[in-house]
Short mmCIF file of C-alpha atoms in Angstrom, two decimals:
data_model
loop_
_atom_site.label_atom_id
_atom_site.label_comp_id
_atom_site.label_asym_id
_atom_site.label_seq_id
_atom_site.Cartn_x
_atom_site.Cartn_y
_atom_site.Cartn_z
CA MET A 6 104.55 19.35 -86.61
CA LYS A 7 100.93 19.45 -85.50
CA PHE A 8 99.98 20.10 -81.89
CA TYR A 9 96.97 18.38 -80.35
CA SER A 10 94.75 19.39 -77.44
CA THR A 11 95.16 17.52 -74.18
CA ASN A 12 91.35 17.25 -74.17
CA ARG A 13 91.54 15.61 -77.63
CA LYS A 14 88.34 17.34 -78.81
CA SER A 15 89.93 19.92 -81.16
CA THR A 16 91.57 19.47 -84.53
CA PRO A 17 95.40 19.45 -84.34
CA VAL A 18 96.98 22.78 -85.30
CA ASP A 19 100.33 24.04 -86.56
CA LEU A 20 102.94 25.68 -84.33
CA ARG A 21 101.89 29.24 -85.19
CA THR A 22 98.25 28.61 -84.28
CA ALA A 23 99.19 26.83 -81.05
CA VAL A 24 101.48 29.66 -79.94
CA LEU A 25 99.11 32.48 -80.90
CA ASN A 26 96.02 30.85 -79.36
CA GLY A 27 97.67 29.51 -76.23
CA LEU A 28 94.76 27.18 -75.47
CA ALA A 29 92.82 24.87 -77.77
CA ASP A 30 89.17 25.58 -78.57
CA ASP A 31 88.17 22.81 -76.16
CA GLY A 32 90.13 24.42 -73.31
CA GLY A 33 92.99 21.93 -73.45
CA LEU A 34 96.68 22.66 -73.65
CA PHE A 35 98.53 22.17 -76.92
CA MET A 36 101.04 19.33 -76.91
CA PRO A 37 103.26 17.83 -79.60
CA PRO A 38 102.38 14.28 -80.69
CA GLN A 39 105.57 13.12 -78.98
CA ILE A 40 108.20 14.73 -76.78
CA PRO A 41 111.45 14.90 -78.77
CA LEU A 42 114.50 13.19 -77.34
CA LEU A 43 117.45 15.35 -76.39
CA PRO A 44 120.62 14.54 -78.32
CA ARG A 45 122.96 11.99 -76.78
CA GLY A 46 125.40 13.79 -74.50
CA PHE A 47 123.19 16.88 -74.13
CA VAL A 48 123.26 16.78 -70.32
CA ASP A 49 127.00 16.09 -70.19
CA ASN A 50 127.99 19.61 -71.24
CA LEU A 51 125.22 21.74 -69.71
CA SER A 52 127.58 23.45 -67.29
CA SER A 53 129.60 24.88 -70.18
CA ARG A 54 126.55 26.34 -71.95
CA SER A 55 124.48 29.44 -71.29
CA LEU A 56 120.80 29.31 -70.41
CA LEU A 57 120.05 30.89 -73.80
CA GLU A 58 122.02 28.20 -75.65
CA ILE A 59 120.22 25.45 -73.76
CA ALA A 60 116.81 27.04 -74.37
CA PHE A 61 117.58 27.40 -78.09
CA GLU A 62 118.59 23.77 -78.52
CA VAL A 63 115.58 22.44 -76.61
CA THR A 64 113.08 24.77 -78.32
CA SER A 65 114.49 23.89 -81.74
CA LEU A 66 113.40 20.30 -81.18
CA PHE A 67 109.77 21.47 -81.04
CA THR A 68 109.85 24.00 -83.90
CA HIS A 69 111.44 21.78 -86.58
CA GLY A 70 112.68 24.76 -88.58
CA GLU A 71 109.27 26.46 -88.69
CA ILE A 72 110.94 29.52 -87.14
CA LYS A 73 114.20 30.80 -88.62
CA SER A 74 117.14 30.22 -86.28
CA SER A 75 117.85 33.95 -86.03
CA ASP A 76 114.21 34.71 -85.16
CA LEU A 77 114.06 31.87 -82.63
CA SER A 78 117.25 33.09 -81.00
CA ALA A 79 115.85 36.64 -80.75
CA LEU A 80 112.59 35.36 -79.25
CA ILE A 81 114.45 33.34 -76.65
CA GLU A 82 116.69 36.29 -75.76
CA ARG A 83 113.58 38.43 -75.14
CA ALA A 84 111.78 35.69 -73.19
CA ILE A 85 114.73 34.81 -70.95
CA ALA A 86 115.99 38.30 -70.14
CA PHE A 87 116.69 37.60 -66.48
CA ASP A 88 119.32 35.94 -64.33
CA ALA A 89 118.79 32.33 -63.31
CA PRO A 90 121.65 31.67 -60.91
CA LEU A 91 122.36 28.22 -59.59
CA VAL A 92 121.74 27.95 -55.86
CA PRO A 93 123.76 25.24 -54.12
CA ILE A 94 121.73 22.79 -52.05
CA ARG A 95 124.57 20.48 -51.03
CA ASP A 96 127.76 19.08 -52.55
CA ASN A 97 127.29 18.46 -56.27
CA LEU A 98 123.60 19.46 -56.16
CA SER A 99 122.17 22.84 -57.15
CA THR A 100 118.85 24.27 -58.29
CA LEU A 101 117.78 27.30 -60.29
#
């Protein structure tokens, strides 16, 4: 997958280049050509999954196998090494 600049003045780049550079040469943010759809039923079972599992599944949609699953999992574990407890707002409604 190629990532384009939001300013649309730079040549699209691969995932590695986008991640390592952070910003495009023209100062724009890197974006995928389209936002992948979450699998049907993804939201239905969120409460039974860990934050790491959710992050892995969502991130996998953007990496398309360019990062080995074991490496991606390790990266996510290092990036999300903190608690993110749900805070109740009212009945049946919480936030992180």
